[in-house]
Amino acid sequence: MKLSDILTMLCCAAVVTACQTPPPAAFGPVPTPEQVAWQRMETNLFVHFGPNTFTDSEWGDGTESADVFQPTALDCRQWAAIASAAGMKGIILTAKHHDGFCLWPNPASRHTVAQSSWRDGKGDVLRELSDACREAGLKFGIYISPWDRNDPAYGTAEYNDVFTATLRSALGSYGEVYEQWFDGACGEGPNGKRQVYDWNRYHETVYACQPGAVIFSDVGPGCRWVGNEAGFAGRTCWSRLDTTGYAPGRSPALDTLNCGNMLGEAWVPAETDVSIRPGWFYRASEDGQVKSLAELLTIYYNSVGRNSLLLLNVPADRRGLICAVDSARLMEFRAALDEIFAEDLAQGARIEASDVRGRGYGAENLLNDDYDSCWAAADEVRSATLTLRFPEARSFNRVMLQEYIPLGQRIAAFRIETLDDDGSWREVARETTVGYKRIVRIDRVTTRGLRVVIDRSLATPVLNRLALYDDRIFIEAPAAVRDKQGRVTLTAAEPGEIYYTLDGSQPTTSSARYAEPFTVTGPCRLAAIVVSEGRTSAPARWDWDLAPRDFRVVGPASAAGAVDGLTDNGDEACSRGARLAEGEALTVDLGRTLPLTGFFYEPLLAGRGGCLIDYDLAVSTDARQWTTLRENVSFDNIVNNPVRRTVGFGRTVEARYVRLVPRRTQSGEGYGVGEFGVLTDRSRIPCVLSEE
Ligand code: FUL
């Protein structure tokens, strides 16, 4: 080689080195490659299936015979096909719920499919589902409840051996498992069994069998519970969490789980688990309560759109299939997402950043699909502006941002501004965190420019995507309130017409048009839609019983808000609910003797003030002689899922007085009642509508 060639080579090498901008340093704890891959799955399917499916319950008590598990037409390929068509990337199955029954022949247990007469004890749901997932190109995950109401060793040190063997059996026999889901729930009462869980050993066992698995629990280590079962991550949502001193079932406050800790010590992103139905397990009686498209889209925006993964539960029915109504809703959901996010309106824009750290990190990287190409600013930068200018005016109502999480989560405050015709910038949103993905909903705007102003970043900002979309599908379904007098007020979030029916049938533009509040005193099934600019929202539905206008709280006098017809709205004054003291019963006079078929109890919003867990329910015709219809029974899973619980009596009972007697509360310091009411025999109480 000639000297001049060598010099040229050396020169080029020097130029290349000078052009290569060093990448930003990682900030704080960062995700493992498995956690990044997990987050990028975005939407996964949860399937609750087991003895509860056959006993119409949420929590089995472990005494169910193995023979109750009798799916008549189990087909996990059907689940996988539906999940794939719905764009889900993985499926997690409840391999063992709190009742202890194992859906696979677990040698460590005597309460499994092997002991069931189903398929002569040869059935294995984990085998079927893992095979089906592999064939469909889906990832496969396992839920196993540490709480076990069947295993005789539960509550002793020996149970840790049983549980470790159980994990080994489930995780070691069915190929790759992407997520191990540990439920933190334990409903053992004060006299119940206390298990000292050996979490270190459980985690070691999981990693020994599945080195790449992401472990879910209240506090991780792989991902954390989002702190509610209603389907929303915090508007501020950090993927970092302080975990020292906490364990599954002994977690930080729920709002901490919901929002994370800005400077948390570990990377433990939020997973939003929510059911498509009111309960986690299938019940035919809930076929009419499958979440609407609008509800699913709200959940999507509030989970995936808020830096969380969505784990959507769609339970299998008694045949062992996902039933048609759920599957149809999933298809609508995916079709809507595909349409909403089909066209990125930021494409073709001119993009500029107030700062670029150097070559390879320009703002144009925000407009391509390459996950690893980023815009980043110089190391010392903590605030920056990204400006987009379009060749022509564009209309959109969603702004999507993604931080490059392999280097940590940084942005703590940002604003979105759009360009007005007079050349001034107008603020349209002010938010906090971004994280893996943030979709900000703004009012539709037609503009020639947009800017994202990052006001506070904990380290130099690093984003890999900025996209704009025009969602022309999602219109928030109308909201309705019925007060004590039965007066119904309907409201729409967007301008438009509201149409409704009172018998639960699908409203259309030929149905009654809402003009002003109306009164319905009897039971009714209200369904309502909003029609705006030719678009129709999904129907919102309410199933109301008798309006409580003649109901009166006999005691305690301070609890009138418990029967005001209004669901608590979080008002600290409890104006729409009541706080009762520990041991204090709620007694209600219904005003006249009614044919009762059940009752409902609703905690205060988000379980504020604590939930009632165990109770008695008694009725009377004269307030002197009482008949106890339910004695020391539980509202299962109410602490995790503090929503209305409806309990049927299984028969009609004539009564004028109803009494809810607390046996055990969440905190031992009283309980909240957002609303308490009765169910009546609808064949005898008519739906009366009086226009006002
Ligand atoms: C809760 C459980 O108690 C529910 O039954 C359900 O499995 C849900 C996913 O987690 O904590």
XYZ file of C-alpha atoms and ligand atoms in Angstrom:
703
model
C 0.000 0.000 0.000
C 1.280 3.457 -0.915
C 1.949 6.000 1.826
C -0.631 8.362 0.309
C -3.291 5.581 0.545
C -2.434 4.973 4.165
C -2.684 8.707 4.880
C -6.047 8.893 3.112
C -7.326 5.955 5.184
C -6.156 7.504 8.421
C -7.767 10.797 7.455
C -11.114 9.123 6.665
C -11.011 7.233 9.934
C -10.434 10.508 11.774
C -13.385 12.147 9.972
C -15.686 9.183 10.682
C -14.702 9.201 14.346
C -15.373 12.929 14.513
C -18.787 12.414 12.888
C -19.876 9.690 15.249
C -21.669 11.415 18.054
C -21.438 9.422 21.238
C -24.866 8.203 22.371
C -26.448 9.752 25.455
C -25.573 7.920 28.645
C -28.270 5.774 30.215
C -30.228 7.619 32.879
C -31.167 5.878 36.126
C -32.353 2.284 36.091
C -33.065 1.055 32.568
C -35.122 -1.880 31.298
C -33.606 -5.225 30.417
C -33.898 -6.179 26.729
C -36.731 -8.517 27.808
C -38.593 -5.642 29.469
C -38.213 -3.539 26.319
C -39.520 -6.417 24.168
C -42.360 -6.903 26.662
C -43.368 -3.226 26.553
C -43.349 -3.264 22.775
C -46.014 -5.995 22.800
C -48.467 -3.268 23.930
C -51.657 -5.373 23.997
C -51.952 -8.910 25.348
C -54.812 -11.216 26.182
C -55.588 -12.498 29.667
C -57.800 -15.566 29.939
C -59.477 -16.429 33.224
C -60.685 -20.013 33.140
C -61.094 -22.679 35.816
C -63.620 -24.068 38.313
C -65.072 -20.567 38.823
C -66.223 -20.670 35.202
C -68.500 -23.538 36.187
C -69.687 -22.230 39.546
C -70.439 -18.641 38.545
C -67.964 -17.248 41.050
C -64.996 -14.900 41.177
C -63.101 -16.648 43.948
C -63.536 -20.375 44.561
C -62.987 -21.512 48.131
C -60.962 -24.575 47.163
C -63.607 -27.119 48.137
C -64.920 -27.435 44.577
C -64.678 -30.956 43.227
C -62.171 -31.370 40.408
C -65.100 -32.706 38.421
C -66.788 -29.313 38.181
C -64.171 -28.435 35.573
C -65.956 -29.777 32.478
C -65.377 -27.704 29.360
C -67.441 -29.319 26.631
C -65.579 -28.043 23.580
C -62.230 -26.642 24.715
C -60.307 -25.208 21.787
C -57.277 -23.079 22.646
C -56.623 -22.596 18.940
C -59.829 -20.588 18.868
C -58.436 -18.332 21.640
C -55.157 -17.930 19.768
C -56.895 -17.181 16.471
C -59.039 -14.514 18.137
C -56.048 -13.038 19.960
C -54.028 -12.844 16.731
C -56.879 -11.286 14.805
C -57.255 -8.756 17.631
C -53.582 -7.817 17.266
C -52.645 -9.222 20.667
C -49.057 -10.400 20.952
C -49.389 -12.893 23.794
C -51.843 -14.816 25.990
C -51.652 -15.328 29.752
C -53.801 -18.079 31.271
C -54.878 -18.523 34.889
C -53.128 -21.864 35.312
C -53.996 -21.894 39.037
C -56.360 -19.379 40.621
C -56.975 -18.927 44.343
C -59.073 -22.138 44.504
C -55.863 -24.099 43.888
C -57.137 -26.104 40.906
C -54.366 -26.610 38.347
C -55.270 -26.571 34.668
C -52.318 -28.862 33.999
C -51.409 -32.199 35.621
C -49.208 -30.701 38.313
C -47.448 -33.542 40.160
C -47.097 -31.259 43.200
C -50.868 -31.071 43.682
C -53.797 -33.420 44.181
C -56.260 -30.885 42.810
C -55.719 -30.740 39.067
C -57.101 -31.745 35.700
C -55.587 -35.186 36.349
C -58.043 -35.692 39.221
C -60.982 -34.483 37.114
C -63.271 -36.721 35.115
C -62.859 -34.193 32.273
C -61.205 -36.088 29.422
C -60.705 -38.982 31.851
C -58.044 -37.043 33.680
C -55.908 -36.730 30.549
C -56.655 -33.089 29.785
C -53.959 -30.394 29.920
C -54.955 -26.820 29.135
C -51.399 -25.486 29.409
C -50.261 -27.974 26.785
C -53.061 -26.984 24.420
C -52.623 -23.276 24.890
C -48.824 -23.277 24.673
C -49.015 -25.308 21.442
C -51.717 -23.032 20.043
C -49.701 -19.908 20.885
C -46.568 -21.280 19.248
C -48.497 -22.182 16.097
C -50.077 -18.727 15.962
C -46.797 -16.897 16.624
C -48.033 -15.593 19.969
C -46.104 -15.482 23.203
C -47.356 -17.578 26.080
C -47.619 -16.492 29.715
C -48.740 -18.100 32.947
C -50.745 -16.756 35.888
C -50.270 -18.706 39.095
C -51.833 -17.578 42.353
C -49.603 -18.030 45.394
C -52.742 -17.879 47.574
C -54.154 -21.394 47.569
C -57.411 -22.225 49.312
C -57.129 -25.926 48.590
C -53.607 -27.043 49.334
C -53.447 -28.611 52.817
C -49.928 -27.269 53.313
C -50.962 -23.645 52.715
C -50.009 -21.586 55.760
C -46.963 -23.738 56.601
C -43.316 -23.633 55.523
C -43.956 -26.790 53.511
C -46.183 -24.854 51.139
C -43.140 -23.000 49.840
C -41.796 -26.380 48.655
C -45.147 -27.212 47.071
C -45.360 -23.839 45.371
C -41.782 -23.987 44.117
C -42.440 -27.449 42.653
C -45.642 -26.101 41.120
C -43.731 -23.278 39.438
C -41.105 -25.693 38.201
C -43.748 -27.946 36.725
C -45.684 -25.152 34.976
C -42.682 -23.193 33.791
C -40.463 -26.107 32.888
C -42.768 -28.141 30.687
C -44.403 -25.946 28.064
C -41.684 -24.112 26.182
C -40.945 -20.417 26.432
C -42.918 -18.315 28.884
C -42.717 -14.557 28.376
C -44.452 -13.486 31.588
C -45.035 -15.071 34.974
C -47.989 -13.433 36.676
C -48.054 -13.525 40.483
C -51.366 -12.441 41.943
C -50.991 -10.511 45.178
C -54.567 -11.084 46.306
C -55.230 -12.978 49.507
C -58.656 -12.898 51.082
C -57.843 -14.847 54.232
C -59.739 -13.218 57.068
C -58.315 -12.480 60.526
C -58.556 -16.145 61.485
C -57.367 -17.330 58.105
C -54.144 -19.081 57.247
C -51.051 -16.914 57.065
C -48.452 -17.970 54.551
C -44.969 -16.550 54.724
C -44.083 -16.531 51.047
C -40.500 -17.184 50.029
C -40.400 -14.693 47.177
C -36.654 -14.962 46.620
C -36.979 -18.657 46.053
C -39.996 -18.245 43.763
C -38.149 -15.687 41.643
C -35.042 -17.873 41.438
C -37.209 -20.762 40.320
C -38.898 -18.679 37.625
C -35.584 -17.433 36.275
C -34.009 -20.901 36.464
C -36.819 -22.276 34.264
C -37.391 -19.159 32.147
C -34.406 -16.810 32.155
C -36.191 -14.378 29.832
C -39.498 -14.197 31.709
C -40.835 -10.865 32.938
C -42.237 -11.372 36.438
C -45.436 -9.492 37.223
C -46.567 -8.749 40.752
C -47.772 -5.720 42.704
C -44.154 -4.574 42.766
C -42.429 -6.510 39.976
C -39.529 -7.225 39.593
C -40.365 -7.399 35.859
C -43.527 -5.271 35.748
C -45.966 -3.930 38.293
C -49.704 -3.851 38.885
C -51.163 -0.515 37.809
C -53.065 -0.252 41.089
C -56.618 -0.758 39.819
C -58.646 -3.220 37.783
C -60.563 -0.503 35.966
C -58.110 -0.093 33.090
C -56.173 3.116 33.619
C -52.581 4.062 34.265
C -51.772 7.405 35.848
C -51.736 10.468 33.644
C -48.294 10.735 35.146
C -46.791 7.308 34.770
C -43.168 6.543 35.571
C -41.785 3.110 34.786
C -39.617 3.411 37.875
C -40.635 2.286 41.330
C -39.186 2.168 44.828
C -39.580 -1.450 45.807
C -37.457 -1.863 48.926
C -39.557 -3.118 51.816
C -42.478 -4.058 49.619
C -43.705 -7.416 48.325
C -46.694 -8.758 46.415
C -49.730 -8.220 48.629
C -47.730 -5.631 50.628
C -47.407 -2.920 48.038
C -47.007 0.849 48.131
C -50.183 2.973 48.010
C -52.344 2.299 44.975
C -51.738 5.742 43.509
C -47.998 5.101 43.719
C -48.506 1.917 41.703
C -50.634 3.942 39.311
C -48.066 6.704 38.790
C -44.745 5.082 39.709
C -41.878 7.028 41.318
C -40.059 9.650 39.276
C -36.691 8.652 40.733
C -37.658 5.115 41.707
C -34.826 2.704 42.345
C -35.878 0.001 39.861
C -37.329 -0.245 36.363
C -40.772 -1.783 36.999
C -43.201 -0.590 34.304
C -46.962 -0.638 34.822
C -49.205 -3.346 33.399
C -52.895 -2.505 33.170
C -54.989 -5.631 33.735
C -58.674 -5.187 33.149
C -61.553 -7.444 32.182
C -63.778 -6.999 29.158
C -66.636 -7.948 31.485
C -67.505 -6.846 35.034
C -65.975 -10.048 36.458
C -62.766 -11.864 35.614
C -64.454 -15.231 35.027
C -67.152 -16.005 32.486
C -70.771 -15.759 33.552
C -73.630 -16.054 31.077
C -75.468 -13.401 33.084
C -72.793 -10.865 32.063
C -73.119 -11.493 28.317
C -74.952 -8.171 28.034
C -72.221 -6.309 29.905
C -69.255 -6.812 27.608
C -67.431 -3.479 27.444
C -68.371 -1.305 24.505
C -65.939 -0.225 21.794
C -65.852 3.252 23.334
C -64.939 1.762 26.712
C -62.181 -0.354 25.173
C -60.778 2.638 23.309
C -60.840 4.670 26.514
C -58.918 1.860 28.207
C -56.427 1.755 25.334
C -55.770 5.489 25.496
C -55.465 5.308 29.277
C -53.103 2.323 29.302
C -51.012 1.920 26.136
C -51.394 5.652 25.604
C -50.039 6.299 29.097
C -46.842 4.279 29.148
C -48.421 1.001 30.237
C -48.999 -2.405 28.683
C -52.639 -3.466 28.350
C -53.499 -6.990 29.507
C -57.119 -7.368 28.502
C -59.015 -10.236 30.072
C -61.454 -12.124 27.870
C -62.616 -15.165 29.816
C -63.337 -18.545 28.242
C -66.866 -19.841 28.757
C -68.121 -23.223 29.916
C -67.505 -24.710 26.515
C -63.882 -23.650 26.768
C -64.311 -21.043 24.037
C -64.266 -17.287 23.860
C -67.855 -16.449 23.166
C -69.106 -14.598 20.111
C -69.994 -11.300 21.747
C -66.519 -10.864 23.270
C -64.765 -11.935 20.117
C -66.855 -9.601 17.951
C -66.026 -6.716 20.304
C -62.313 -7.518 20.084
C -62.506 -7.410 16.298
C -64.256 -4.025 16.432
C -61.564 -2.839 18.814
C -58.699 -3.866 16.541
C -60.415 -2.521 13.425
C -60.875 0.809 15.189
C -57.226 0.954 16.313
C -56.050 0.075 12.805
C -58.167 2.820 11.341
C -57.282 5.464 13.926
C -53.541 4.854 13.613
C -53.461 4.126 9.871
C -52.126 7.473 8.725
C -49.389 9.408 10.494
C -50.092 13.040 9.675
C -46.637 14.137 10.799
C -45.152 12.492 7.718
C -43.869 14.977 5.169
C -43.578 17.728 7.751
C -40.443 19.805 8.184
C -39.138 19.075 11.652
C -36.654 21.045 13.698
C -35.306 20.697 17.178
C -34.027 23.502 19.378
C -30.970 21.356 20.020
C -29.391 18.309 18.385
C -26.549 16.476 20.092
C -24.822 15.772 16.791
C -24.830 13.754 13.646
C -27.100 10.708 13.761
C -29.442 12.290 16.333
C -31.394 14.731 14.196
C -35.094 15.453 14.729
C -35.940 13.781 11.409
C -35.381 10.457 13.219
C -38.653 11.104 15.037
C -40.587 10.598 11.842
C -39.279 7.157 10.887
C -40.312 3.731 12.111
C -36.841 2.543 13.072
C -37.160 1.928 16.805
C -33.477 2.568 17.500
C -33.099 5.832 15.592
C -33.591 8.773 17.939
C -33.496 12.488 18.331
C -31.340 13.518 21.281
C -30.032 16.814 22.569
C -26.638 17.703 24.038
C -25.886 16.221 27.448
C -26.593 19.350 29.453
C -29.987 20.080 27.846
C -33.032 19.770 30.143
C -35.645 21.594 28.085
C -36.144 21.673 24.337
C -38.654 22.385 21.598
C -39.549 20.261 18.595
C -41.285 22.149 15.813
C -43.230 20.613 12.939
C -44.367 22.634 9.934
C -46.686 21.141 7.346
C -46.714 22.060 3.653
C -50.483 22.525 3.989
C -52.951 22.779 6.887
C -53.634 19.402 8.510
C -56.358 18.208 10.888
C -55.631 15.873 13.769
C -56.605 15.208 17.359
C -53.971 12.787 18.689
C -50.292 13.421 19.361
C -48.123 10.379 19.951
C -44.683 10.591 21.548
C -42.215 7.865 22.413
C -39.139 8.094 24.593
C -36.303 5.752 23.813
C -36.672 3.702 27.000
C -33.584 1.485 26.569
C -31.769 4.591 27.883
C -34.286 5.265 30.697
C -37.262 7.562 31.231
C -36.529 11.275 31.348
C -39.320 13.674 30.440
C -41.230 15.082 33.422
C -43.207 17.953 31.884
C -44.179 18.940 28.353
C -46.685 21.014 26.434
C -48.197 20.781 23.000
C -48.877 23.934 20.996
C -50.426 24.454 17.596
C -49.950 27.296 15.153
C -52.806 29.754 14.804
C -53.487 31.548 11.514
C -51.977 34.758 12.901
C -48.691 32.951 13.449
C -48.987 32.666 17.222
C -48.676 29.431 19.137
C -51.605 28.179 21.194
C -51.250 25.656 24.010
C -53.549 22.654 23.497
C -52.208 20.253 26.114
C -49.992 20.280 29.171
C -48.813 16.909 30.428
C -46.067 15.299 32.489
C -44.547 11.946 31.531
C -44.017 10.310 28.148
C -42.237 6.975 28.667
C -42.438 4.175 26.135
C -45.539 5.671 24.509
C -47.757 8.617 25.248
C -50.846 9.421 23.204
C -52.252 12.819 24.051
C -55.869 13.463 23.103
C -56.485 17.035 22.020
C -59.504 18.660 20.406
C -59.324 18.334 16.635
C -57.265 21.174 15.251
C -56.549 22.245 11.676
C -53.143 23.836 11.552
C -49.922 24.317 9.614
C -47.688 23.718 12.590
C -47.263 21.983 15.906
C -44.639 22.099 18.578
C -43.784 19.949 21.531
C -42.208 21.985 24.279
C -40.305 19.843 26.746
C -40.210 21.949 29.886
C -38.471 19.517 32.149
C -36.355 16.520 31.416
C -34.412 14.771 34.163
C -31.537 14.173 31.755
C -31.064 15.131 28.138
C -34.271 14.134 26.298
C -34.133 11.143 23.935
C -37.222 10.472 21.820
C -37.622 8.043 18.963
C -41.084 8.886 17.620
C -43.466 11.775 17.149
C -46.653 11.038 15.222
C -50.012 12.704 14.670
C -53.316 11.001 14.023
C -56.875 11.936 13.396
C -59.187 9.685 15.370
C -62.549 9.885 13.648
C -64.000 6.841 15.401
C -63.804 7.418 19.074
C -66.515 9.607 20.413
C -66.941 9.309 24.084
C -70.230 7.589 24.851
C -72.714 9.772 26.736
C -72.726 9.951 30.497
C -75.922 9.620 32.526
C -76.891 10.387 36.070
C -80.177 9.451 37.724
C -80.834 11.176 40.999
C -82.908 10.117 43.968
C -86.116 11.341 42.358
C -85.432 9.305 39.236
C -84.512 12.360 37.178
C -82.157 11.336 34.390
C -79.630 13.770 32.914
C -77.615 12.755 29.860
C -74.479 14.589 28.760
C -72.087 14.279 25.825
C -68.420 15.233 25.901
C -68.521 16.418 22.279
C -71.202 18.470 20.617
C -73.812 16.203 19.080
C -77.250 14.676 19.465
C -78.025 12.029 22.081
C -80.509 9.242 21.290
C -81.697 6.694 23.826
C -83.887 3.712 24.576
C -85.223 2.604 27.946
C -85.508 -1.125 27.270
C -81.826 -1.737 26.610
C -82.249 -2.072 22.863
C -79.648 -0.494 20.565
C -80.434 3.212 20.123
C -80.443 4.622 16.586
C -81.200 8.051 15.171
C -84.858 6.930 15.070
C -84.908 6.421 18.845
C -85.988 9.081 21.316
C -83.796 12.185 21.022
C -82.649 13.616 24.311
C -83.673 17.220 24.757
C -83.939 17.709 28.499
C -83.857 15.666 31.716
C -86.672 13.155 32.142
C -87.835 11.069 35.059
C -87.957 7.280 35.289
C -88.939 6.023 38.700
C -89.169 2.289 38.030
C -86.475 -0.136 36.883
C -85.130 0.602 33.425
C -82.364 -0.332 31.042
C -81.154 2.893 29.514
C -78.977 2.754 26.408
C -77.722 5.960 24.790
C -75.497 7.051 21.910
C -74.007 10.335 20.759
C -74.123 11.189 17.054
C -71.671 13.875 16.038
C -70.679 14.909 12.520
C -72.060 11.653 11.135
C -70.124 9.552 13.652
C -71.887 7.457 16.242
C -70.464 6.576 19.631
C -70.701 3.104 21.068
C -73.798 2.785 23.253
C -73.449 3.451 26.942
C -75.743 1.329 29.097
C -77.207 1.582 32.552
C -79.341 -0.990 34.284
C -81.215 0.793 37.030
C -83.689 -0.623 39.482
C -86.266 1.375 41.366
C -85.258 5.016 41.893
C -84.652 5.410 45.646
C -86.952 8.397 46.053
C -88.892 6.830 48.919
C -85.826 5.230 50.513
C -84.744 6.635 53.845
C -81.721 5.748 55.917
C -82.959 4.717 59.354
C -79.452 4.564 60.710
C -76.933 5.980 60.961
C -78.482 9.361 60.253
C -75.278 10.627 58.644
C -75.482 8.009 55.875
C -78.232 9.580 53.742
C -75.772 9.809 50.832
C -75.779 5.999 50.646
C -79.261 6.002 49.074
C -79.228 9.214 47.032
C -79.179 7.337 43.725
C -75.812 8.891 42.891
C -72.559 7.079 42.458
C -69.759 8.692 44.460
C -67.651 11.041 42.354
C -64.679 11.325 44.642
C -65.889 14.433 46.415
C -64.069 14.392 49.740
C -67.169 15.580 51.561
C -68.823 12.225 50.704
C -71.789 14.208 49.458
C -72.709 11.339 47.150
C -71.982 8.568 49.590
C -71.336 7.852 53.240
C -68.631 6.753 55.638
C -69.769 4.329 58.285
C -67.903 3.507 61.459
C -66.485 0.076 62.188
C -69.297 -2.240 63.281
C -71.962 0.236 62.231
C -74.825 -1.317 60.229
C -76.643 0.495 57.458
C -80.428 0.233 57.810
C -82.712 1.477 55.057
C -86.478 1.898 54.984
C -87.691 1.396 51.408
C -90.886 3.321 52.108
C -93.169 0.348 51.376
C -93.020 -3.414 51.183
C -91.406 -4.444 47.907
C -90.748 -7.740 46.096
C -86.955 -7.932 46.455
C -84.726 -10.212 44.419
C -81.349 -8.917 45.619
C -79.314 -5.903 46.620
C -76.169 -4.036 45.652
C -73.322 -2.396 47.516
C -70.982 0.073 45.901
C -67.883 1.365 47.728
C -66.874 5.004 47.518
C -64.959 5.890 44.362
C -61.742 3.883 44.004
C -62.320 2.322 47.424
C -61.777 5.605 49.277
C -62.438 5.233 52.983
C -62.090 1.448 52.764
C -64.338 -1.299 51.458
C -66.738 -3.572 53.246
C -65.412 -7.109 52.737
C -67.547 -9.526 54.831
C -71.159 -8.790 55.704
C -74.607 -10.016 56.749
C -77.705 -8.901 54.914
C -81.036 -8.953 56.712
C -84.563 -7.888 55.736
C -87.719 -7.118 57.625
C -91.288 -6.042 56.971
C -91.716 -4.137 60.256
C -88.184 -3.231 61.437
C -88.677 -5.472 64.473
C -88.355 -9.005 63.227
C -85.379 -9.525 60.937
C -84.574 -12.405 58.591
C -80.898 -12.847 57.780
C -80.611 -13.775 54.102
C -76.824 -13.709 53.879
C -74.584 -14.449 56.826
C -70.871 -13.661 57.001
C -70.318 -13.757 53.261
C -67.711 -11.829 51.263
C -67.642 -9.400 48.406
C -64.814 -11.282 46.714
C -61.906 -9.282 45.314
C -63.569 -6.000 46.305
C -60.384 -4.355 47.571
C -58.663 -4.796 44.201
C -61.796 -4.058 42.245
C -63.858 -1.601 44.300
C -66.898 -1.418 42.038
C -70.602 -2.132 42.506
C -71.382 -5.670 43.722
C -74.816 -7.021 42.936
C -76.021 -10.006 44.931
C -79.144 -11.977 43.979
C -81.254 -13.761 46.597
C -82.217 -16.544 44.182
C -85.864 -15.894 45.051
C -88.283 -13.048 45.696
C -88.570 -11.810 49.280
C -91.218 -9.338 50.469
C -89.614 -6.696 52.680
C -89.693 -3.022 53.563
C -86.475 -2.720 55.563
C -82.985 -3.822 54.540
C -79.936 -3.947 56.772
C -76.292 -4.358 55.780
C -74.233 -5.502 58.758
C -70.428 -5.226 58.487
C -68.385 -8.205 59.628
C -64.990 -7.250 58.262
C -63.736 -4.114 56.606
C -60.627 -3.382 54.614
C -58.949 -1.204 57.200
C -60.726 -2.213 60.402
C -61.685 1.451 60.700
C -65.073 1.694 59.088
C -66.110 1.515 55.456
C -67.379 3.636 52.615
C -70.712 3.320 50.847
C -71.018 5.072 47.513
C -74.480 3.665 46.998
C -76.616 0.902 48.454
C -79.832 -0.323 46.902
C -82.151 -3.181 46.115
C -83.145 -5.241 43.116
C -86.858 -5.748 42.637
C -88.968 -8.262 40.786
C -89.334 -6.411 37.493
C -92.442 -8.300 36.483
C -94.178 -6.501 39.363
C -92.577 -3.052 39.309
C -93.136 -1.232 36.035
C -90.792 1.212 34.307
C -92.606 4.540 34.560
C -91.458 7.420 32.402
C -92.726 10.899 33.034
C -91.482 13.622 30.680
C -90.855 16.935 32.354
C -57.005 -10.329 41.351
C -57.662 -11.681 41.627
O -58.094 -11.802 42.948
C -58.806 -11.735 40.644
O -59.616 -12.866 40.857
C -58.207 -11.740 39.253
O -57.493 -12.944 39.032
C -57.302 -10.538 39.042
C -56.556 -10.570 37.767
O -56.381 -10.411 40.091
O -56.170 -9.876 42.271
